[in-house]
Short mmCIF file of C-alpha atoms in Angstrom, two decimals:
data_model
loop_
_atom_site.label_atom_id
_atom_site.label_comp_id
_atom_site.label_asym_id
_atom_site.label_seq_id
_atom_site.Cartn_x
_atom_site.Cartn_y
_atom_site.Cartn_z
CA MET A 1 -115.11 -40.56 139.78
CA ALA A 2 -111.96 -38.72 139.81
CA ASN A 3 -108.95 -39.81 141.97
CA LEU A 4 -108.38 -37.66 145.24
CA PHE A 5 -104.93 -36.61 146.28
CA CYS A 6 -103.37 -37.04 149.89
CA GLN A 7 -103.01 -33.36 151.11
CA GLN A 8 -100.21 -34.56 153.15
CA CYS A 9 -98.05 -36.61 150.84
CA GLY A 10 -99.63 -35.91 147.41
CA GLN A 11 -100.49 -39.75 146.82
CA SER A 12 -103.15 -40.05 144.41
CA CYS A 13 -106.15 -42.22 146.06
CA PRO A 14 -109.01 -43.81 144.64
CA PRO A 15 -112.39 -41.62 145.95
CA THR A 16 -113.71 -44.38 148.44
CA LEU A 17 -110.66 -44.20 150.40
CA ARG A 18 -111.02 -42.83 153.74
CA LEU A 19 -107.17 -42.41 154.34
CA CYS A 20 -104.13 -42.34 152.43
CA PRO A 21 -102.64 -45.64 152.23
CA ALA A 22 -99.34 -44.32 151.83
CA CYS A 23 -98.99 -42.05 154.71
CA GLY A 24 -102.19 -42.29 156.87
CA GLY A 25 -103.26 -38.89 155.96
CA ARG A 26 -106.99 -38.10 156.42
CA SER A 27 -107.11 -35.25 154.20
CA LEU A 28 -108.15 -36.37 150.68
CA ALA A 29 -109.07 -33.78 148.22
CA ILE A 30 -109.71 -33.50 144.46
CA SER A 31 -106.75 -30.93 144.00
CA ARG A 32 -103.19 -31.48 144.42
CA PRO A 33 -101.68 -30.27 147.86
CA LEU A 34 -100.46 -26.88 147.39
CA ASP A 35 -96.84 -27.21 147.54
CA GLN A 36 -96.77 -29.99 144.99
CA ALA A 37 -99.10 -27.91 142.90
CA HIS A 38 -96.84 -24.94 143.03
CA SER A 39 -93.88 -27.23 142.28
CA LEU A 40 -95.80 -28.63 139.19
CA GLN A 41 -96.66 -24.90 138.22
CA SER A 42 -92.93 -24.00 138.82
CA SER A 43 -91.75 -26.82 136.20
CA ALA A 44 -94.31 -25.72 133.95
CA LYS A 45 -93.16 -22.22 133.91
CA ALA A 46 -89.27 -23.11 133.92
CA PRO A 47 -87.85 -23.76 130.46
CA SER A 48 -86.95 -27.36 129.83
CA PRO A 49 -83.59 -28.09 128.71
CA SER A 50 -83.33 -29.79 125.40
CA VAL A 51 -80.96 -32.71 124.53
CA SER A 52 -78.57 -30.12 123.15
CA GLY A 53 -78.61 -28.11 126.11
CA ARG A 54 -80.60 -25.13 124.71
CA GLN A 55 -83.54 -24.36 126.53
CA GLN A 56 -87.01 -24.73 124.68
CA PRO A 57 -90.29 -22.89 126.05
CA ILE A 58 -92.98 -25.28 127.16
CA ASN A 59 -95.90 -24.32 124.65
CA SER A 60 -98.76 -25.99 126.77
CA PRO A 61 -98.06 -26.05 130.42
CA PRO A 62 -99.85 -28.74 132.38
CA ARG A 63 -103.39 -27.59 133.43
CA LEU A 64 -103.69 -27.99 137.38
CA PRO A 65 -106.93 -29.29 138.90
CA VAL A 66 -107.30 -26.12 140.80
CA ASP A 67 -111.21 -25.70 140.21
CA PRO A 68 -112.42 -28.86 141.87
CA THR A 69 -113.27 -28.87 145.38
CA VAL A 70 -115.13 -30.91 147.98
CA VAL A 71 -118.30 -29.64 149.52
CA GLY A 72 -120.05 -31.62 152.03
CA GLY A 73 -118.31 -34.70 150.93
CA ASP A 74 -119.24 -34.28 147.35
CA HIS A 75 -117.25 -33.21 144.57
CA LYS A 76 -117.78 -29.86 143.07
CA VAL A 77 -116.27 -27.25 140.85
CA LEU A 78 -115.64 -23.81 142.13
CA ALA A 79 -117.11 -21.02 140.34
CA GLY A 80 -114.71 -18.95 138.18
CA ARG A 81 -113.74 -15.43 139.68
CA TRP A 82 -114.95 -13.71 136.21
CA PRO A 83 -118.15 -15.44 136.07
CA ARG A 84 -118.89 -14.36 139.49
CA LEU A 85 -118.16 -11.02 138.69
CA PHE A 86 -120.20 -10.88 135.46
CA ALA A 87 -123.09 -12.55 137.23
CA ASN A 88 -123.12 -9.81 139.96
CA VAL A 89 -123.01 -7.07 137.39
CA ILE A 90 -126.11 -8.72 135.53
CA ASP A 91 -127.86 -9.16 138.87
CA THR A 92 -127.24 -5.68 139.96
CA PHE A 93 -128.45 -4.53 136.40
CA LEU A 94 -131.63 -6.43 136.81
CA VAL A 95 -132.28 -4.96 140.25
CA ALA A 96 -131.58 -1.51 139.18
CA LEU A 97 -134.00 -2.05 136.12
CA ALA A 98 -136.66 -3.35 138.35
CA SER A 99 -135.92 -0.52 140.95
CA SER A 100 -136.42 1.85 137.91
CA VAL A 101 -139.46 0.62 136.72
CA VAL A 102 -141.21 0.39 140.31
CA SER A 103 -139.96 3.92 140.68
CA ALA A 104 -141.45 5.31 137.30
CA LEU A 105 -144.62 3.47 138.33
CA GLY A 106 -144.55 5.50 141.62
CA ASN A 107 -143.87 8.69 139.87
CA LEU A 108 -147.11 8.40 138.14
CA VAL A 109 -148.92 7.51 141.31
CA SER A 110 -147.22 10.53 142.81
CA THR A 111 -149.21 12.95 140.90
CA GLN A 112 -152.32 11.91 142.88
CA GLY A 113 -152.04 14.60 145.57
CA ALA A 114 -150.63 14.17 149.09
CA THR A 115 -151.47 10.70 149.43
CA GLY A 116 -149.75 9.85 146.25
CA GLU A 117 -146.69 11.68 147.28
CA ALA A 118 -146.65 9.73 150.44
CA LEU A 119 -147.15 6.26 148.35
CA TYR A 120 -144.55 7.57 146.29
CA GLY A 121 -141.99 7.63 149.14
CA GLY A 122 -142.87 4.24 150.24
CA ILE A 123 -142.41 2.70 146.68
CA LEU A 124 -139.04 4.57 146.42
CA VAL A 125 -137.86 2.81 149.67
CA LEU A 126 -139.35 -0.50 148.40
CA SER A 127 -137.58 -0.34 145.01
CA SER A 128 -134.20 1.13 146.17
CA ALA A 129 -133.60 -0.37 149.58
CA LEU A 130 -136.05 -3.70 149.81
CA LEU A 131 -136.06 -5.00 146.28
CA PRO A 132 -132.13 -6.03 146.30
CA PHE A 133 -132.75 -7.76 149.84
CA PHE A 134 -135.93 -9.51 148.29
CA TYR A 135 -134.13 -10.42 145.10
CA PHE A 136 -130.90 -11.87 146.43
CA THR A 137 -132.48 -13.48 149.76
CA TYR A 138 -135.27 -15.02 147.48
CA PHE A 139 -132.73 -16.61 144.90
CA HIS A 140 -130.08 -17.50 147.23
CA ARG A 141 -132.18 -19.25 149.58
CA GLY A 142 -132.88 -23.25 148.98
CA PRO A 143 -131.13 -25.83 147.14
CA ASN A 144 -131.07 -23.96 143.86
CA GLY A 145 -128.84 -20.92 145.20
CA SER A 146 -128.90 -19.14 141.98
CA THR A 147 -129.85 -15.63 141.18
CA LEU A 148 -130.69 -14.95 137.45
CA GLY A 149 -127.34 -13.96 136.79
CA LYS A 150 -125.85 -16.83 138.43
CA ARG A 151 -128.20 -19.29 136.50
CA LEU A 152 -126.78 -17.59 133.39
CA PHE A 153 -123.30 -18.55 134.13
CA GLY A 154 -124.00 -21.84 135.80
CA LEU A 155 -123.28 -20.98 139.34
CA LYS A 156 -125.04 -21.32 142.59
CA VAL A 157 -124.49 -20.35 146.36
CA VAL A 158 -124.61 -23.23 148.76
CA MET A 159 -123.21 -23.86 152.49
CA GLN A 160 -119.75 -24.92 152.79
CA SER A 161 -121.29 -28.30 154.33
CA GLY A 162 -123.04 -28.59 151.18
CA ALA A 163 -126.53 -27.87 151.88
CA GLY A 164 -128.71 -24.82 150.37
CA LEU A 165 -128.95 -21.50 152.30
CA SER A 166 -131.53 -21.00 154.45
CA THR A 167 -133.67 -17.94 154.34
CA ILE A 168 -132.01 -16.29 157.24
CA THR A 169 -128.56 -17.04 155.95
CA ALA A 170 -129.41 -15.84 152.57
CA PHE A 171 -130.66 -12.42 153.99
CA VAL A 172 -127.58 -12.04 156.36
CA ARG A 173 -125.50 -12.67 153.31
CA VAL A 174 -127.24 -9.85 151.05
CA PHE A 175 -127.34 -7.74 154.17
CA LEU A 176 -123.70 -7.97 154.65
CA THR A 177 -123.05 -7.42 150.95
CA LEU A 178 -125.22 -4.19 150.84
CA ILE A 179 -124.76 -2.56 154.17
CA VAL A 180 -120.97 -2.88 154.55
CA PRO A 181 -120.17 -1.27 151.50
CA VAL A 182 -122.43 1.40 152.00
CA GLY A 183 -121.49 1.90 155.69
CA GLY A 184 -117.79 1.91 154.58
CA ILE A 185 -118.22 4.34 151.86
CA LEU A 186 -120.22 6.73 154.29
CA VAL A 187 -117.51 6.58 156.84
CA LEU A 188 -114.54 6.55 154.31
CA GLY A 189 -116.25 9.10 151.91
CA GLY A 190 -117.18 11.25 154.64
CA ALA A 191 -113.56 11.71 155.63
CA ALA A 192 -113.02 12.98 152.27
CA ILE A 193 -115.78 15.63 152.44
CA LEU A 194 -113.73 17.97 154.25
CA PRO A 195 -110.78 18.35 151.77
CA ALA A 196 -113.02 18.02 148.72
CA ALA A 197 -115.14 21.16 150.15
CA SER A 198 -112.14 22.93 150.31
CA GLU A 199 -111.35 25.75 147.82
CA LEU A 200 -107.78 24.56 147.20
CA PRO A 201 -107.86 22.67 143.93
CA SER A 202 -105.04 20.48 145.36
CA LEU A 203 -107.19 19.70 148.22
CA GLN A 204 -110.13 19.03 146.26
CA LEU A 205 -108.46 16.59 144.18
CA MET A 206 -106.98 14.81 146.99
CA GLY A 207 -110.53 14.52 148.45
CA GLY A 208 -111.80 12.96 145.31
CA LEU A 209 -109.03 10.72 145.01
CA VAL A 210 -109.80 9.53 148.67
CA ALA A 211 -113.64 9.29 147.84
CA VAL A 212 -112.88 7.22 144.97
CA MET A 213 -110.63 4.88 146.58
CA ALA A 214 -112.84 4.68 149.57
CA ILE A 215 -115.68 3.50 147.23
CA MET A 216 -113.32 1.09 145.60
CA ILE A 217 -111.97 -0.25 148.68
CA CYS A 218 -115.68 -0.77 150.18
CA LEU A 219 -116.99 -2.36 147.05
CA LEU A 220 -114.35 -4.60 146.13
CA GLY A 221 -112.49 -5.16 149.23
CA PRO A 222 -114.60 -7.86 150.81
CA TYR A 223 -114.38 -9.68 147.19
CA ALA A 224 -110.47 -9.49 147.14
CA THR A 225 -110.14 -12.58 149.28
CA ILE A 226 -111.45 -14.76 146.33
CA PHE A 227 -108.29 -14.30 144.66
CA PHE A 228 -106.09 -15.32 147.71
CA THR A 229 -108.24 -18.22 149.26
CA ASP A 230 -108.07 -21.67 147.91
CA GLN A 231 -111.93 -21.97 147.88
CA ARG A 232 -112.26 -18.32 146.43
CA LEU A 233 -114.16 -17.19 149.39
CA SER A 234 -115.28 -13.61 149.73
CA ILE A 235 -115.39 -12.05 153.34
CA TYR A 236 -119.18 -12.47 153.07
CA ASP A 237 -118.78 -16.20 152.41
CA MET A 238 -116.44 -16.63 155.32
CA ILE A 239 -118.91 -15.07 157.73
CA CYS A 240 -121.64 -17.04 156.24
CA LYS A 241 -120.02 -20.26 155.78
CA THR A 242 -121.09 -20.23 152.11
CA ILE A 243 -119.05 -20.98 149.02
CA VAL A 244 -120.19 -20.28 145.18
CA ILE A 245 -119.79 -23.36 143.07
CA LYS A 246 -120.67 -24.52 139.43
CA ARG A 247 -124.09 -25.95 139.23
CA GLU A 248 -123.18 -28.77 137.29
CA VAL A 249 -121.55 -31.74 139.47
CA ALA A 250 -118.11 -32.62 138.41
CA MET B 1 -119.84 -44.77 154.48
CA THR B 2 -119.71 -44.13 150.72
CA GLU B 3 -123.09 -43.94 149.06
CA ILE B 4 -123.54 -46.73 146.44
CA ASP B 5 -125.77 -45.91 143.68
CA TYR B 6 -127.93 -48.93 143.79
CA SER B 7 -130.55 -47.38 141.22
CA GLY B 8 -128.31 -47.66 138.68
CA ASN B 9 -127.30 -51.19 139.57
CA PRO B 10 -130.04 -52.95 141.45
CA ASN B 11 -128.49 -56.30 140.98
CA GLN B 12 -128.31 -58.48 144.25
CA ARG B 13 -124.77 -58.03 145.76
CA THR B 14 -121.95 -60.10 147.61
CA PRO B 15 -120.38 -57.91 150.05
CA CYS B 16 -116.81 -58.97 150.74
CA VAL B 17 -114.77 -57.07 153.50
CA LEU B 18 -110.97 -57.70 153.29
CA VAL B 19 -109.04 -57.17 156.38
CA LEU B 20 -105.51 -56.77 155.48
CA ASP B 21 -102.40 -56.97 157.73
CA ALA B 22 -99.97 -54.19 156.80
CA SER B 23 -97.94 -54.36 159.77
CA GLY B 24 -94.13 -53.90 159.55
CA SER B 25 -93.50 -57.42 159.44
CA MET B 26 -95.14 -57.45 155.78
CA ASP B 27 -91.88 -55.37 154.79
CA ALA B 28 -89.99 -58.95 154.75
CA LYS B 29 -88.58 -59.89 151.64
CA THR B 30 -89.79 -63.09 150.12
CA SER B 31 -88.02 -65.75 147.89
CA SER B 32 -88.89 -63.74 144.89
CA GLY B 33 -86.88 -60.81 146.17
CA LYS B 34 -90.10 -58.70 146.57
CA THR B 35 -91.43 -57.83 150.14
CA ARG B 36 -94.67 -59.52 151.29
CA ILE B 37 -96.60 -56.36 151.01
CA GLN B 38 -95.53 -55.79 147.29
CA GLU B 39 -96.79 -59.40 146.64
CA LEU B 40 -100.09 -58.20 148.42
CA ASN B 41 -100.48 -55.27 146.34
CA GLU B 42 -99.89 -57.36 143.17
CA GLY B 43 -102.39 -59.57 144.52
CA ILE B 44 -104.88 -56.87 144.84
CA GLN B 45 -104.19 -55.52 141.54
CA ALA B 46 -104.73 -59.28 140.07
CA LEU B 47 -108.37 -59.27 141.96
CA LYS B 48 -109.28 -55.97 140.01
CA ALA B 49 -108.16 -57.69 136.88
CA GLU B 50 -110.17 -60.82 137.67
CA LEU B 51 -113.36 -58.97 138.58
CA GLN B 52 -113.20 -56.91 135.66
CA ALA B 53 -112.98 -59.96 133.37
CA ASP B 54 -116.21 -61.50 134.87
CA ASP B 55 -119.23 -59.35 133.87
CA THR B 56 -121.50 -61.01 136.46
CA ALA B 57 -119.07 -60.54 139.77
CA LEU B 58 -118.23 -57.07 138.33
CA VAL B 59 -121.83 -55.85 138.98
CA ARG B 60 -122.66 -58.21 141.98
CA VAL B 61 -119.50 -57.98 144.15
CA MET B 62 -118.90 -54.98 146.46
CA LEU B 63 -115.71 -54.72 148.52
CA SER B 64 -114.41 -52.88 151.59
CA ILE B 65 -111.01 -52.95 152.87
CA VAL B 66 -110.07 -52.64 156.52
CA ILE B 67 -106.38 -51.99 157.03
CA VAL B 68 -104.69 -53.56 160.13
CA GLY B 69 -101.17 -51.65 161.07
CA GLY B 70 -99.74 -49.76 158.31
CA PRO B 71 -99.10 -45.83 158.39
CA THR B 72 -101.47 -45.16 161.14
CA ASN B 73 -100.43 -48.04 163.14
CA ASP B 74 -103.87 -48.80 164.04
CA ALA B 75 -106.87 -50.85 162.59
CA GLU B 76 -109.40 -48.71 160.58
CA VAL B 77 -111.48 -48.67 157.45
CA LEU B 78 -109.30 -47.79 154.42
CA MET B 79 -111.86 -48.37 151.69
CA ASP B 80 -115.53 -47.82 152.25
CA TRP B 81 -118.00 -50.02 150.19
CA THR B 82 -117.27 -49.92 146.64
CA ASP B 83 -119.06 -51.91 143.78
CA ALA B 84 -116.47 -53.78 141.91
CA THR B 85 -117.09 -51.89 138.84
CA GLN B 86 -115.65 -48.82 140.91
CA PHE B 87 -112.92 -50.60 142.71
CA GLN B 88 -109.45 -49.19 141.77
CA PRO B 89 -106.35 -50.86 143.64
CA PHE B 90 -103.80 -48.68 145.50
CA PRO B 91 -100.52 -49.59 147.03
CA LEU B 92 -100.53 -50.62 150.86
CA ARG B 93 -97.38 -49.51 153.00
CA ALA B 94 -96.15 -52.01 155.59
CA ASP B 95 -95.55 -50.26 159.19
CA GLY B 96 -96.76 -50.72 162.79
CA THR B 97 -98.22 -53.34 164.75
CA THR B 98 -101.01 -55.78 164.29
CA PRO B 99 -104.36 -55.02 166.38
CA LEU B 100 -106.11 -57.68 164.37
CA GLY B 101 -108.72 -58.01 166.92
CA LYS B 102 -110.07 -54.45 166.54
CA GLY B 103 -109.55 -54.95 162.78
CA LEU B 104 -112.12 -57.87 162.87
CA THR B 105 -114.46 -56.03 164.86
CA ILE B 106 -114.46 -53.09 162.42
CA GLY B 107 -114.72 -55.58 159.55
CA LEU B 108 -117.96 -57.31 161.15
CA GLU B 109 -119.46 -53.68 161.83
CA LEU B 110 -118.91 -52.83 158.09
CA ILE B 111 -120.65 -55.95 157.15
CA GLU B 112 -123.93 -54.96 159.33
CA GLU B 113 -123.76 -51.47 157.75
CA ALA B 114 -123.86 -52.83 154.40
CA LYS B 115 -126.56 -55.31 155.13
CA ALA B 116 -128.77 -52.51 156.55
CA ASP B 117 -127.94 -50.40 153.74
CA LEU B 118 -128.75 -52.96 151.00
CA ARG B 119 -131.89 -53.63 152.84
CA ALA B 120 -132.90 -50.07 153.06
CA ASN B 121 -132.40 -49.83 149.39
CA GLY B 122 -134.38 -53.03 148.48
CA VAL B 123 -131.37 -54.96 146.98
CA SER B 124 -131.11 -58.42 147.86
CA HIS B 125 -127.56 -60.02 148.98
CA THR B 126 -125.98 -63.25 149.70
CA ARG B 127 -124.04 -64.10 153.04
CA PRO B 128 -121.12 -61.53 153.25
CA TRP B 129 -117.81 -62.67 153.30
CA MET B 130 -114.78 -61.46 155.45
CA ILE B 131 -111.38 -62.57 154.18
CA VAL B 132 -108.65 -61.88 156.96
CA ILE B 133 -104.90 -62.03 155.79
CA SER B 134 -102.36 -61.97 158.33
CA ASP B 135 -98.49 -62.92 158.81
CA GLY B 136 -98.23 -62.32 162.56
CA ASP B 137 -99.96 -62.73 165.82
CA PRO B 138 -102.38 -60.15 167.15
CA THR B 139 -100.95 -57.37 168.99
CA ASP B 140 -104.13 -56.01 170.49
CA SER B 141 -104.10 -54.82 174.11
CA GLY B 142 -106.47 -56.23 176.80
CA ASP B 143 -109.30 -58.25 175.77
CA ALA B 144 -109.72 -56.86 172.27
CA TRP B 145 -108.51 -59.88 170.36
CA GLN B 146 -110.40 -62.30 172.59
CA ASN B 147 -113.55 -60.33 172.32
CA ALA B 148 -113.24 -60.13 168.31
CA VAL B 149 -112.71 -64.07 168.33
CA LEU B 150 -116.21 -64.44 170.19
CA GLU B 151 -117.81 -61.82 168.05
CA CYS B 152 -116.58 -63.85 164.66
CA GLN B 153 -117.56 -67.03 166.08
CA SER B 154 -120.91 -65.92 167.01
CA ALA B 155 -121.39 -64.17 163.66
CA GLU B 156 -120.51 -66.98 161.65
CA ALA B 157 -122.54 -69.41 163.81
CA GLN B 158 -125.60 -67.27 163.18
CA ARG B 159 -124.66 -67.47 159.64
CA LYS B 160 -124.20 -63.58 159.32
CA VAL B 161 -120.93 -63.79 157.67
CA GLU B 162 -118.37 -66.34 156.05
CA ILE B 163 -115.08 -65.96 157.37
CA PHE B 164 -111.79 -66.96 155.67
CA SER B 165 -108.67 -66.81 157.73
CA ILE B 166 -105.28 -66.80 155.76
CA GLY B 167 -102.06 -67.06 157.40
CA VAL B 168 -98.88 -65.80 155.55
CA ASP B 169 -95.32 -67.37 155.82
CA GLY B 170 -95.49 -69.22 159.17
CA ALA B 171 -98.13 -67.24 160.78
CA ASN B 172 -99.73 -68.72 163.84
CA LEU B 173 -102.34 -70.67 162.19
CA THR B 174 -103.86 -71.84 165.56
CA THR B 175 -104.60 -68.37 166.63
CA LEU B 176 -106.01 -67.25 163.41
CA GLY B 177 -108.08 -70.45 163.19
CA ARG B 178 -109.95 -69.41 166.19
CA ILE B 179 -111.99 -66.73 164.32
CA SER B 180 -113.76 -69.21 161.99
CA GLN B 181 -115.34 -72.42 161.94
CA LYS B 182 -112.85 -73.37 159.09
CA PRO B 183 -109.25 -73.67 159.84
CA ALA B 184 -107.19 -71.21 158.84
CA LEU B 185 -105.32 -71.44 155.65
CA SER B 186 -101.43 -71.11 155.02
CA ILE B 187 -100.40 -69.26 152.06
CA GLN B 188 -96.72 -68.24 151.03
CA SER B 189 -96.78 -64.74 150.33
CA VAL B 190 -95.35 -65.33 146.73
CA LYS B 191 -98.75 -66.91 145.95
CA PHE B 192 -100.74 -63.78 146.94
CA ARG B 193 -101.64 -63.36 143.16
CA GLU B 194 -103.09 -67.06 142.90
CA LEU B 195 -105.11 -66.42 146.25
CA PHE B 196 -106.68 -63.30 144.82
CA VAL B 197 -107.42 -64.96 141.66
CA TRP B 198 -109.21 -67.69 143.66
CA LEU B 199 -111.09 -65.12 145.71
CA SER B 200 -112.42 -63.41 142.54
CA ALA B 201 -113.38 -66.75 141.08
CA SER B 202 -115.10 -67.50 144.22
CA LEU B 203 -116.76 -64.34 144.81
CA SER B 204 -118.01 -64.75 141.25
CA ALA B 205 -119.54 -68.14 142.19
CA ALA B 206 -121.09 -66.63 145.43
CA SER B 207 -122.54 -63.57 143.39
CA ARG B 208 -124.23 -66.08 140.92
CA SER B 209 -126.01 -68.01 143.64
CA ARG B 210 -129.29 -66.95 145.28
CA PRO B 211 -129.50 -65.89 148.92
CA GLY B 212 -129.54 -69.09 151.17
CA ASP B 213 -127.88 -71.28 148.53
CA THR B 214 -124.78 -73.51 148.97
CA VAL B 215 -122.07 -72.78 146.74
CA SER B 216 -119.11 -74.96 145.51
CA LEU B 217 -116.11 -72.89 145.41
CA PRO B 218 -113.12 -73.29 143.21
CA SER B 219 -110.44 -75.49 144.36
CA THR B 220 -107.83 -73.75 146.39
CA ASP B 221 -105.02 -76.05 145.30
CA PRO B 222 -103.37 -73.55 143.31
CA TRP B 223 -102.32 -71.48 146.56
CA ARG B 224 -103.20 -73.33 149.69
CA ASN B 225 -100.59 -75.10 151.73
CA VAL B 226 -103.34 -77.01 153.94
CA GLY B 227 -106.89 -78.07 153.01
CA ILE B 228 -110.07 -76.56 154.36
#
C-alpha cells in the first residue's frame, strides 16, 4: 500500500495511520498537499544550477502523484480528462447509432398507414429522447458504473462515498447532462436568433457566432470544472456527489 | 478500523497494542545526547526490523498504536490494527501532557474490537498484549485514570489481555504498576532498542503458542532495571 501524505504538513505517513504523527493532522491523502505539489512542480520547472554556475534544463521533471485520490476510504485513481472525453464521444456515437437504427426501423413501419405514422412518432421519441436516458442510467447505476465507452477506457462513475450509483442518482445525473445543455442552448441560442434573422450580414455573422458560443458554453461549460477541481468533478458530479475513477484499484 | 485481509493470511494472530507516551517530557535529552522520543522512534524501527527477520511473527503478530500526548495533546488511536507484514515505522513527536488513563481505555477498546473482528473472520488468536510505555505521571482529569486502572485490572484478571507497564527514566513505577498484576518495569530510554527487540522476540514466542498455552518469554535482562 502506498504511503499517504498529511495535507497539513506534508509528512509521509503509512496508510494505517489515523492521524499525522508529526502535526496531528487528520487529513491524510495519497496525493501531496497542494502547496507542496506546487513547490515541487516549480522546482521541477526551474532550471537547476550546475556546478559551474551555468543552468541546465531538467530533462525529466518528477512526476507528481496527482491522479490518485481517496474515495470512501479506499485508494482510487482519478479518470484522466481526455479518456473521459473520448469515452463520452464513443457513448454519444453508440447512442446516436442505436437511435438511427431504431428510427430507420420506425420509418419502415410508418408506411403502414395512419397507425404506422403514429407508431413512427412514438419510436422517434423513444429513440431520440428516451434511449439516451435509458442507456446512461442503465450502465451508470450499480457497482460497475460503466457505460460501454467508459469500459473501453477502464473508467467508471461512483458516488464520492465509494458506493455505486442508485438508479435514481444515475437518472438525475443523465437528466442534468442532457437537459442542462439543451435548455441552455435553447435560451442562449434563442437570443441569437434575432440578429441572425436580420438582413444585415454583420448582424447575421454576430448572431451565428453567439449561437456557436452558446452551444459551446452549454455543452462544455459544466465539464470545464474538471480542469480546475482536485478531483476533476464536473458540475454534474458536484450536484450528484459522484466521481469518475479508473476501474482498477491503485 | 482498518480492514485486515484475513483471507490472504488466515494464520492465528497475536494482537498487541502499544500505548506510547509522546508527552512533552519525552523531549528530554538522554545520556546518549538524543531525546527520549528519538530513542523511542529508533526502538520502533528496531521492532520492525526484528519482526521482519522472524517469518512466524511476521505473519502472526498484529499491531496497533495509541499515542498519549503528542501533537494533538490527547490520547487517541494513531495506528489502526496492522499486520506485522504491513507495519511501517514512523517518527513520533513529543508534545503536550500525559492523559494515560484515556490511552489505556482506548487500548482496551481496540483489543475488544480486534478480538471481535478476528472472531467474525474465523481467525484464532492468542491472548492480546498491551504494552504501556510512559515517562511521567498520568495527567487525566477527574476519575479517568482511576477508572482506567480498574478496567485494566479487571480485563487482566479475566484473562482478556496481558498488560506490560514500562516506566522510563524515573517514572512513577508505583502508579504505573497499578494497571497490571505484574509490577511495572523500569527502563532507561537509551535501552528502548533492547526493549523492542525483546518485545519482538516475546511476541514471536507468543505467536508460536496455541490459544491457552503458557509461554516462556525471553529474559528481560538486556534492558530491565527491576525484575518481573
